[in-house]
């Protein structure tokens, strides 16, 4: 797939999944191979497996690395992420190491931390932003929790407006070398409506580990198969 993509002129590829991509034994090899073929390579991870031995293999080859880290304090991190408490210091130190390596070697990779925030987790916004600044990542982003039309999980979008002051205060932590940003428009818009048109296929495709090719992530579910799924490699 990597060779075919490069031959067809694909500019870049993001390796991520609904699970945890770093568990795959050839994750690092795929990133270095994609880079060697001339593509920009990016990845998303919960950061647990990115210990120095693995991180040092991929950092020179990545353009972008996102760490999903949906809280700023240890206890709430364990509760929200659904993991044991000892994950928090391990992932935190993994991030610290990666930032140090980036600076030491001049790697061009952009490292960020992403918080998926439901309104009831708003008390973690400021601790999360402060942690990202302390660790030295390039930016942190606070996102809404996406509630797909047709398969809602019960996100109350009306309550996002109440956490605006916290988001604004978090953004004041931004400096010349560190950015705190939020997905303002999506939080205020609310749940995503079923699309009438899709403009994505020529620009951003999603390829599953099963070989399924879809126009984009929000149109990946089985209910979109007839209209938006392109085929299988």
PDB file of C-alpha atoms in Angstrom:
ATOM      1  CA  UNK A   1       0.000   0.000   0.000  1.00  0.00           C
ATOM      2  CA  UNK A   2       2.812   2.423   0.854  1.00  0.00           C
ATOM      3  CA  UNK A   3       4.597   1.741  -2.443  1.00  0.00           C
ATOM      4  CA  UNK A   4       1.388   2.121  -4.445  1.00  0.00           C
ATOM      5  CA  UNK A   5       0.512   5.363  -2.641  1.00  0.00           C
ATOM      6  CA  UNK A   6       3.919   6.877  -3.342  1.00  0.00           C
ATOM      7  CA  UNK A   7       3.770   5.815  -6.986  1.00  0.00           C
ATOM      8  CA  UNK A   8       0.348   7.443  -7.395  1.00  0.00           C
ATOM      9  CA  UNK A   9       1.597  10.732  -5.969  1.00  0.00           C
ATOM     10  CA  UNK A  10       0.092  10.656  -2.471  1.00  0.00           C
ATOM     11  CA  UNK A  11       1.690  13.519  -0.535  1.00  0.00           C
ATOM     12  CA  UNK A  12       1.290  12.225   2.980  1.00  0.00           C
ATOM     13  CA  UNK A  13      -0.208   9.541   5.185  1.00  0.00           C
ATOM     14  CA  UNK A  14      -1.465   9.501   8.770  1.00  0.00           C
ATOM     15  CA  UNK A  15      -1.188   6.189  10.592  1.00  0.00           C
ATOM     16  CA  UNK A  16      -3.917   6.030  13.216  1.00  0.00           C
ATOM     17  CA  UNK A  17      -6.801   3.774  14.143  1.00  0.00           C
ATOM     18  CA  UNK A  18      -9.803   3.207  16.353  1.00  0.00           C
ATOM     19  CA  UNK A  19      -7.446   1.087  18.440  1.00  0.00           C
ATOM     20  CA  UNK A  20      -3.789   1.791  19.206  1.00  0.00           C
ATOM     21  CA  UNK A  21      -1.527   1.685  16.148  1.00  0.00           C
ATOM     22  CA  UNK A  22       1.721   1.465  18.114  1.00  0.00           C
ATOM     23  CA  UNK A  23       0.789  -2.089  19.137  1.00  0.00           C
ATOM     24  CA  UNK A  24       1.399  -3.252  15.575  1.00  0.00           C
ATOM     25  CA  UNK A  25       4.884  -4.809  15.265  1.00  0.00           C
ATOM     26  CA  UNK A  26       5.621  -2.990  11.996  1.00  0.00           C
ATOM     27  CA  UNK A  27       4.337   0.444  13.010  1.00  0.00           C
ATOM     28  CA  UNK A  28       7.777   2.063  13.168  1.00  0.00           C
ATOM     29  CA  UNK A  29       8.949   0.305  10.003  1.00  0.00           C
ATOM     30  CA  UNK A  30       5.893   1.575   8.112  1.00  0.00           C
ATOM     31  CA  UNK A  31       6.617   5.168   9.125  1.00  0.00           C
ATOM     32  CA  UNK A  32      10.276   5.041   8.123  1.00  0.00           C
ATOM     33  CA  UNK A  33       9.425   3.287   4.838  1.00  0.00           C
ATOM     34  CA  UNK A  34       6.745   5.842   3.943  1.00  0.00           C
ATOM     35  CA  UNK A  35       9.226   8.648   4.582  1.00  0.00           C
ATOM     36  CA  UNK A  36      11.872   6.903   2.471  1.00  0.00           C
ATOM     37  CA  UNK A  37       9.334   6.688  -0.368  1.00  0.00           C
ATOM     38  CA  UNK A  38       8.957  10.468  -0.286  1.00  0.00           C
ATOM     39  CA  UNK A  39       5.723  10.929   1.646  1.00  0.00           C
ATOM     40  CA  UNK A  40       5.127  13.018   4.753  1.00  0.00           C
ATOM     41  CA  UNK A  41       4.239  10.614   7.560  1.00  0.00           C
ATOM     42  CA  UNK A  42       2.105  11.405  10.590  1.00  0.00           C
ATOM     43  CA  UNK A  43       0.783   9.360  13.488  1.00  0.00           C
ATOM     44  CA  UNK A  44      -1.619   9.448  16.420  1.00  0.00           C
ATOM     45  CA  UNK A  45      -1.196   7.484  19.635  1.00  0.00           C
ATOM     46  CA  UNK A  46      -2.175   7.361  23.297  1.00  0.00           C
ATOM     47  CA  UNK A  47       1.573   7.549  23.962  1.00  0.00           C
ATOM     48  CA  UNK A  48       1.841   4.548  26.284  1.00  0.00           C
ATOM     49  CA  UNK A  49       4.022   2.461  23.953  1.00  0.00           C
ATOM     50  CA  UNK A  50       6.156   5.423  22.882  1.00  0.00           C
ATOM     51  CA  UNK A  51       8.988   4.693  25.269  1.00  0.00           C
ATOM     52  CA  UNK A  52      12.387   6.095  24.216  1.00  0.00           C
ATOM     53  CA  UNK A  53      13.385   2.962  22.284  1.00  0.00           C
ATOM     54  CA  UNK A  54      10.357   3.144  20.001  1.00  0.00           C
ATOM     55  CA  UNK A  55      10.012   6.922  19.897  1.00  0.00           C
ATOM     56  CA  UNK A  56      13.617   7.387  18.791  1.00  0.00           C
ATOM     57  CA  UNK A  57      12.950   5.146  15.781  1.00  0.00           C
ATOM     58  CA  UNK A  58      10.102   7.249  14.413  1.00  0.00           C
ATOM     59  CA  UNK A  59      10.765  10.866  15.408  1.00  0.00           C
ATOM     60  CA  UNK A  60      13.251  11.521  12.552  1.00  0.00           C
ATOM     61  CA  UNK A  61      10.667  10.326  10.016  1.00  0.00           C
ATOM     62  CA  UNK A  62       7.488  12.004  11.287  1.00  0.00           C
ATOM     63  CA  UNK A  63       6.072  15.334  10.194  1.00  0.00           C
ATOM     64  CA  UNK A  64       3.367  15.309  12.852  1.00  0.00           C
ATOM     65  CA  UNK A  65       2.640  13.336  16.028  1.00  0.00           C
ATOM     66  CA  UNK A  66      -0.571  13.611  18.043  1.00  0.00           C
ATOM     67  CA  UNK A  67      -0.812  12.255  21.579  1.00  0.00           C
ATOM     68  CA  UNK A  68      -4.347  11.675  22.824  1.00  0.00           C
ATOM     69  CA  UNK A  69      -4.294  12.837  26.441  1.00  0.00           C
ATOM     70  CA  UNK A  70      -7.788  13.769  27.589  1.00  0.00           C
ATOM     71  CA  UNK A  71      -7.056  15.186  31.053  1.00  0.00           C
ATOM     72  CA  UNK A  72      -4.431  17.096  32.971  1.00  0.00           C
ATOM     73  CA  UNK A  73      -4.459  15.408  36.373  1.00  0.00           C
ATOM     74  CA  UNK A  74      -3.536  11.779  37.172  1.00  0.00           C
ATOM     75  CA  UNK A  75      -6.789  10.575  38.733  1.00  0.00           C
ATOM     76  CA  UNK A  76      -9.041  12.148  36.127  1.00  0.00           C
ATOM     77  CA  UNK A  77      -6.727  10.990  33.347  1.00  0.00           C
ATOM     78  CA  UNK A  78      -7.147   7.387  34.512  1.00  0.00           C
ATOM     79  CA  UNK A  79     -10.923   7.775  34.782  1.00  0.00           C
ATOM     80  CA  UNK A  80     -11.484   9.506  31.443  1.00  0.00           C
ATOM     81  CA  UNK A  81      -9.001   7.426  29.442  1.00  0.00           C
ATOM     82  CA  UNK A  82     -10.103   4.212  31.150  1.00  0.00           C
ATOM     83  CA  UNK A  83      -6.588   3.139  32.121  1.00  0.00           C
ATOM     84  CA  UNK A  84      -4.618   2.450  35.336  1.00  0.00           C
ATOM     85  CA  UNK A  85      -3.182   5.452  37.182  1.00  0.00           C
ATOM     86  CA  UNK A  86       0.422   4.476  36.443  1.00  0.00           C
ATOM     87  CA  UNK A  87      -0.192   5.312  32.775  1.00  0.00           C
ATOM     88  CA  UNK A  88      -0.185   9.026  33.549  1.00  0.00           C
ATOM     89  CA  UNK A  89       3.463   9.402  34.643  1.00  0.00           C
ATOM     90  CA  UNK A  90       4.653   6.979  31.980  1.00  0.00           C
ATOM     91  CA  UNK A  91       2.965   8.792  29.101  1.00  0.00           C
ATOM     92  CA  UNK A  92       3.958  12.168  30.535  1.00  0.00           C
ATOM     93  CA  UNK A  93       7.614  11.161  30.621  1.00  0.00           C
ATOM     94  CA  UNK A  94       7.389   9.640  27.136  1.00  0.00           C
ATOM     95  CA  UNK A  95       6.207  13.018  25.857  1.00  0.00           C
ATOM     96  CA  UNK A  96       8.934  14.826  27.777  1.00  0.00           C
ATOM     97  CA  UNK A  97      11.564  12.576  26.184  1.00  0.00           C
ATOM     98  CA  UNK A  98      10.199  13.117  22.678  1.00  0.00           C
ATOM     99  CA  UNK A  99      10.203  16.893  23.073  1.00  0.00           C
ATOM    100  CA  UNK A 100      13.786  16.766  24.342  1.00  0.00           C
ATOM    101  CA  UNK A 101      14.874  14.596  21.408  1.00  0.00           C
ATOM    102  CA  UNK A 102      13.182  16.899  18.937  1.00  0.00           C
ATOM    103  CA  UNK A 103      15.056  19.883  20.331  1.00  0.00           C
ATOM    104  CA  UNK A 104      18.363  18.047  20.700  1.00  0.00           C
ATOM    105  CA  UNK A 105      18.429  16.747  17.130  1.00  0.00           C
ATOM    106  CA  UNK A 106      16.462  19.470  15.384  1.00  0.00           C
ATOM    107  CA  UNK A 107      13.725  17.126  14.182  1.00  0.00           C
ATOM    108  CA  UNK A 108      10.999  18.865  12.174  1.00  0.00           C
ATOM    109  CA  UNK A 109       8.164  16.841  13.724  1.00  0.00           C
ATOM    110  CA  UNK A 110       5.292  18.799  15.255  1.00  0.00           C
ATOM    111  CA  UNK A 111       4.282  17.241  18.584  1.00  0.00           C
ATOM    112  CA  UNK A 112       0.883  18.035  20.035  1.00  0.00           C
ATOM    113  CA  UNK A 113      -1.466  16.807  22.735  1.00  0.00           C
ATOM    114  CA  UNK A 114      -5.166  16.415  22.041  1.00  0.00           C
ATOM    115  CA  UNK A 115      -7.957  16.541  24.613  1.00  0.00           C
ATOM    116  CA  UNK A 116     -11.403  15.249  23.651  1.00  0.00           C
ATOM    117  CA  UNK A 117     -13.545  17.151  26.115  1.00  0.00           C
ATOM    118  CA  UNK A 118     -17.141  16.526  27.087  1.00  0.00           C
ATOM    119  CA  UNK A 119     -18.759  19.385  29.010  1.00  0.00           C
ATOM    120  CA  UNK A 120     -18.623  17.378  32.243  1.00  0.00           C
ATOM    121  CA  UNK A 121     -14.828  17.181  31.997  1.00  0.00           C
ATOM    122  CA  UNK A 122     -14.324  20.939  31.705  1.00  0.00           C
ATOM    123  CA  UNK A 123     -12.417  21.122  35.002  1.00  0.00           C
ATOM    124  CA  UNK A 124      -9.521  19.394  33.221  1.00  0.00           C
ATOM    125  CA  UNK A 125      -9.102  22.029  30.514  1.00  0.00           C
ATOM    126  CA  UNK A 126      -6.696  24.268  32.437  1.00  0.00           C
ATOM    127  CA  UNK A 127      -4.642  21.421  33.999  1.00  0.00           C
ATOM    128  CA  UNK A 128      -4.341  19.876  30.531  1.00  0.00           C
ATOM    129  CA  UNK A 129      -3.189  23.122  28.914  1.00  0.00           C
ATOM    130  CA  UNK A 130      -0.709  23.821  31.719  1.00  0.00           C
ATOM    131  CA  UNK A 131       0.707  20.294  31.428  1.00  0.00           C
ATOM    132  CA  UNK A 132       1.215  20.682  27.682  1.00  0.00           C
ATOM    133  CA  UNK A 133       3.063  23.940  28.247  1.00  0.00           C
ATOM    134  CA  UNK A 134       5.220  22.408  30.978  1.00  0.00           C
ATOM    135  CA  UNK A 135       6.129  19.448  28.757  1.00  0.00           C
ATOM    136  CA  UNK A 136       7.056  21.761  25.890  1.00  0.00           C
ATOM    137  CA  UNK A 137       4.880  20.373  23.091  1.00  0.00           C
ATOM    138  CA  UNK A 138       4.233  22.599  20.085  1.00  0.00           C
ATOM    139  CA  UNK A 139       0.532  22.952  20.778  1.00  0.00           C
ATOM    140  CA  UNK A 140      -2.424  21.466  22.603  1.00  0.00           C
ATOM    141  CA  UNK A 141      -5.920  21.285  21.184  1.00  0.00           C
ATOM    142  CA  UNK A 142      -9.220  20.918  23.025  1.00  0.00           C
ATOM    143  CA  UNK A 143     -11.874  19.194  20.922  1.00  0.00           C
ATOM    144  CA  UNK A 144     -15.542  18.445  21.233  1.00  0.00           C
ATOM    145  CA  UNK A 145     -16.764  14.868  21.640  1.00  0.00           C
ATOM    146  CA  UNK A 146     -18.278  14.005  18.275  1.00  0.00           C
ATOM    147  CA  UNK A 147     -21.828  12.686  18.366  1.00  0.00           C
ATOM    148  CA  UNK A 148     -22.549  11.090  15.004  1.00  0.00           C
ATOM    149  CA  UNK A 149     -25.996  11.545  13.541  1.00  0.00           C
ATOM    150  CA  UNK A 150     -27.824   8.218  13.581  1.00  0.00           C
ATOM    151  CA  UNK A 151     -25.639   6.778  16.343  1.00  0.00           C
ATOM    152  CA  UNK A 152     -25.581   9.359  19.170  1.00  0.00           C
ATOM    153  CA  UNK A 153     -23.750   8.758  22.436  1.00  0.00           C
ATOM    154  CA  UNK A 154     -25.571  11.491  24.316  1.00  0.00           C
ATOM    155  CA  UNK A 155     -23.308  14.553  24.163  1.00  0.00           C
ATOM    156  CA  UNK A 156     -25.188  17.656  25.340  1.00  0.00           C
ATOM    157  CA  UNK A 157     -23.852  20.338  22.993  1.00  0.00           C
ATOM    158  CA  UNK A 158     -25.854  23.069  24.706  1.00  0.00           C
ATOM    159  CA  UNK A 159     -23.461  22.850  27.671  1.00  0.00           C
ATOM    160  CA  UNK A 160     -20.358  23.667  25.629  1.00  0.00           C
ATOM    161  CA  UNK A 161     -21.280  27.343  25.692  1.00  0.00           C
ATOM    162  CA  UNK A 162     -20.910  27.292  29.488  1.00  0.00           C
ATOM    163  CA  UNK A 163     -17.257  26.232  29.303  1.00  0.00           C
ATOM    164  CA  UNK A 164     -16.231  29.040  26.933  1.00  0.00           C
ATOM    165  CA  UNK A 165     -14.574  31.083  29.753  1.00  0.00           C
ATOM    166  CA  UNK A 166     -12.350  28.116  30.597  1.00  0.00           C
ATOM    167  CA  UNK A 167     -11.364  27.671  26.962  1.00  0.00           C
ATOM    168  CA  UNK A 168     -10.585  31.367  26.660  1.00  0.00           C
ATOM    169  CA  UNK A 169      -8.483  31.294  29.831  1.00  0.00           C
ATOM    170  CA  UNK A 170      -6.600  28.255  28.532  1.00  0.00           C
ATOM    171  CA  UNK A 171      -5.759  30.062  25.313  1.00  0.00           C
ATOM    172  CA  UNK A 172      -4.100  32.873  27.289  1.00  0.00           C
ATOM    173  CA  UNK A 173      -1.341  30.366  28.109  1.00  0.00           C
ATOM    174  CA  UNK A 174      -0.192  30.538  24.488  1.00  0.00           C
ATOM    175  CA  UNK A 175       3.265  31.964  23.797  1.00  0.00           C
ATOM    176  CA  UNK A 176       5.439  32.474  20.740  1.00  0.00           C
ATOM    177  CA  UNK A 177       6.488  28.812  20.910  1.00  0.00           C
ATOM    178  CA  UNK A 178       3.379  27.199  22.375  1.00  0.00           C
ATOM    179  CA  UNK A 179      -0.236  27.319  21.239  1.00  0.00           C
ATOM    180  CA  UNK A 180      -3.457  26.447  23.039  1.00  0.00           C
ATOM    181  CA  UNK A 181      -6.363  26.181  20.644  1.00  0.00           C
ATOM    182  CA  UNK A 182      -9.937  24.905  20.704  1.00  0.00           C
ATOM    183  CA  UNK A 183     -12.366  23.694  18.042  1.00  0.00           C
ATOM    184  CA  UNK A 184     -14.662  26.652  18.592  1.00  0.00           C
ATOM    185  CA  UNK A 185     -16.904  26.330  15.547  1.00  0.00           C
ATOM    186  CA  UNK A 186     -17.679  22.654  16.000  1.00  0.00           C
ATOM    187  CA  UNK A 187     -18.377  23.003  19.712  1.00  0.00           C
ATOM    188  CA  UNK A 188     -20.847  25.784  19.061  1.00  0.00           C
ATOM    189  CA  UNK A 189     -22.437  24.174  16.027  1.00  0.00           C
ATOM    190  CA  UNK A 190     -23.443  21.007  17.837  1.00  0.00           C
ATOM    191  CA  UNK A 191     -23.953  17.505  16.519  1.00  0.00           C
ATOM    192  CA  UNK A 192     -22.903  16.807  12.929  1.00  0.00           C
ATOM    193  CA  UNK A 193     -25.756  16.510  10.465  1.00  0.00           C
ATOM    194  CA  UNK A 194     -25.870  13.786   7.844  1.00  0.00           C
ATOM    195  CA  UNK A 195     -23.929  15.131   4.851  1.00  0.00           C
ATOM    196  CA  UNK A 196     -25.742  15.966   1.627  1.00  0.00           C
ATOM    197  CA  UNK A 197     -22.524  16.090  -0.369  1.00  0.00           C
ATOM    198  CA  UNK A 198     -18.980  14.872   0.166  1.00  0.00           C
ATOM    199  CA  UNK A 199     -16.015  16.816  -1.217  1.00  0.00           C
ATOM    200  CA  UNK A 200     -13.304  14.675   0.327  1.00  0.00           C
ATOM    201  CA  UNK A 201     -12.231  11.805  -1.959  1.00  0.00           C
ATOM    202  CA  UNK A 202      -9.715  13.714  -4.059  1.00  0.00           C
ATOM    203  CA  UNK A 203      -7.994  15.109  -0.988  1.00  0.00           C
ATOM    204  CA  UNK A 204      -8.297  12.928   2.116  1.00  0.00           C
ATOM    205  CA  UNK A 205      -9.121   9.205   2.082  1.00  0.00           C
ATOM    206  CA  UNK A 206      -9.414   6.712   4.924  1.00  0.00           C
ATOM    207  CA  UNK A 207      -8.058   3.190   4.482  1.00  0.00           C
ATOM    208  CA  UNK A 208      -8.902   0.542   7.064  1.00  0.00           C
ATOM    209  CA  UNK A 209      -6.685  -2.314   8.164  1.00  0.00           C
ATOM    210  CA  UNK A 210      -9.297  -4.537   6.536  1.00  0.00           C
ATOM    211  CA  UNK A 211      -8.675  -2.852   3.183  1.00  0.00           C
ATOM    212  CA  UNK A 212     -11.882  -0.792   3.127  1.00  0.00           C
ATOM    213  CA  UNK A 213     -11.491   2.606   1.451  1.00  0.00           C
ATOM    214  CA  UNK A 214     -13.836   5.436   2.414  1.00  0.00           C
ATOM    215  CA  UNK A 215     -14.061   9.131   1.634  1.00  0.00           C
ATOM    216  CA  UNK A 216     -13.214  10.181   5.211  1.00  0.00           C
ATOM    217  CA  UNK A 217     -13.512   9.187   8.853  1.00  0.00           C
ATOM    218  CA  UNK A 218     -17.045  10.467   9.550  1.00  0.00           C
ATOM    219  CA  UNK A 219     -18.311   8.443   6.556  1.00  0.00           C
ATOM    220  CA  UNK A 220     -16.568   5.211   7.543  1.00  0.00           C
ATOM    221  CA  UNK A 221     -19.436   3.487   9.375  1.00  0.00           C
ATOM    222  CA  UNK A 222     -21.287   0.565   7.717  1.00  0.00           C
ATOM    223  CA  UNK A 223     -24.438   2.643   7.260  1.00  0.00           C
ATOM    224  CA  UNK A 224     -22.556   4.808   4.740  1.00  0.00           C
ATOM    225  CA  UNK A 225     -21.390   1.833   2.664  1.00  0.00           C
ATOM    226  CA  UNK A 226     -23.666   2.183  -0.338  1.00  0.00           C
ATOM    227  CA  UNK A 227     -23.138   5.910  -0.855  1.00  0.00           C
ATOM    228  CA  UNK A 228     -19.675   6.763   0.426  1.00  0.00           C
ATOM    229  CA  UNK A 229     -17.498   3.639   0.509  1.00  0.00           C
ATOM    230  CA  UNK A 230     -15.214   3.484  -2.502  1.00  0.00           C
ATOM    231  CA  UNK A 231     -14.118  -0.150  -2.458  1.00  0.00           C
ATOM    232  CA  UNK A 232     -11.520  -2.460  -0.982  1.00  0.00           C
ATOM    233  CA  UNK A 233      -7.846  -2.670  -1.893  1.00  0.00           C
TER     234      UNK A 233
END
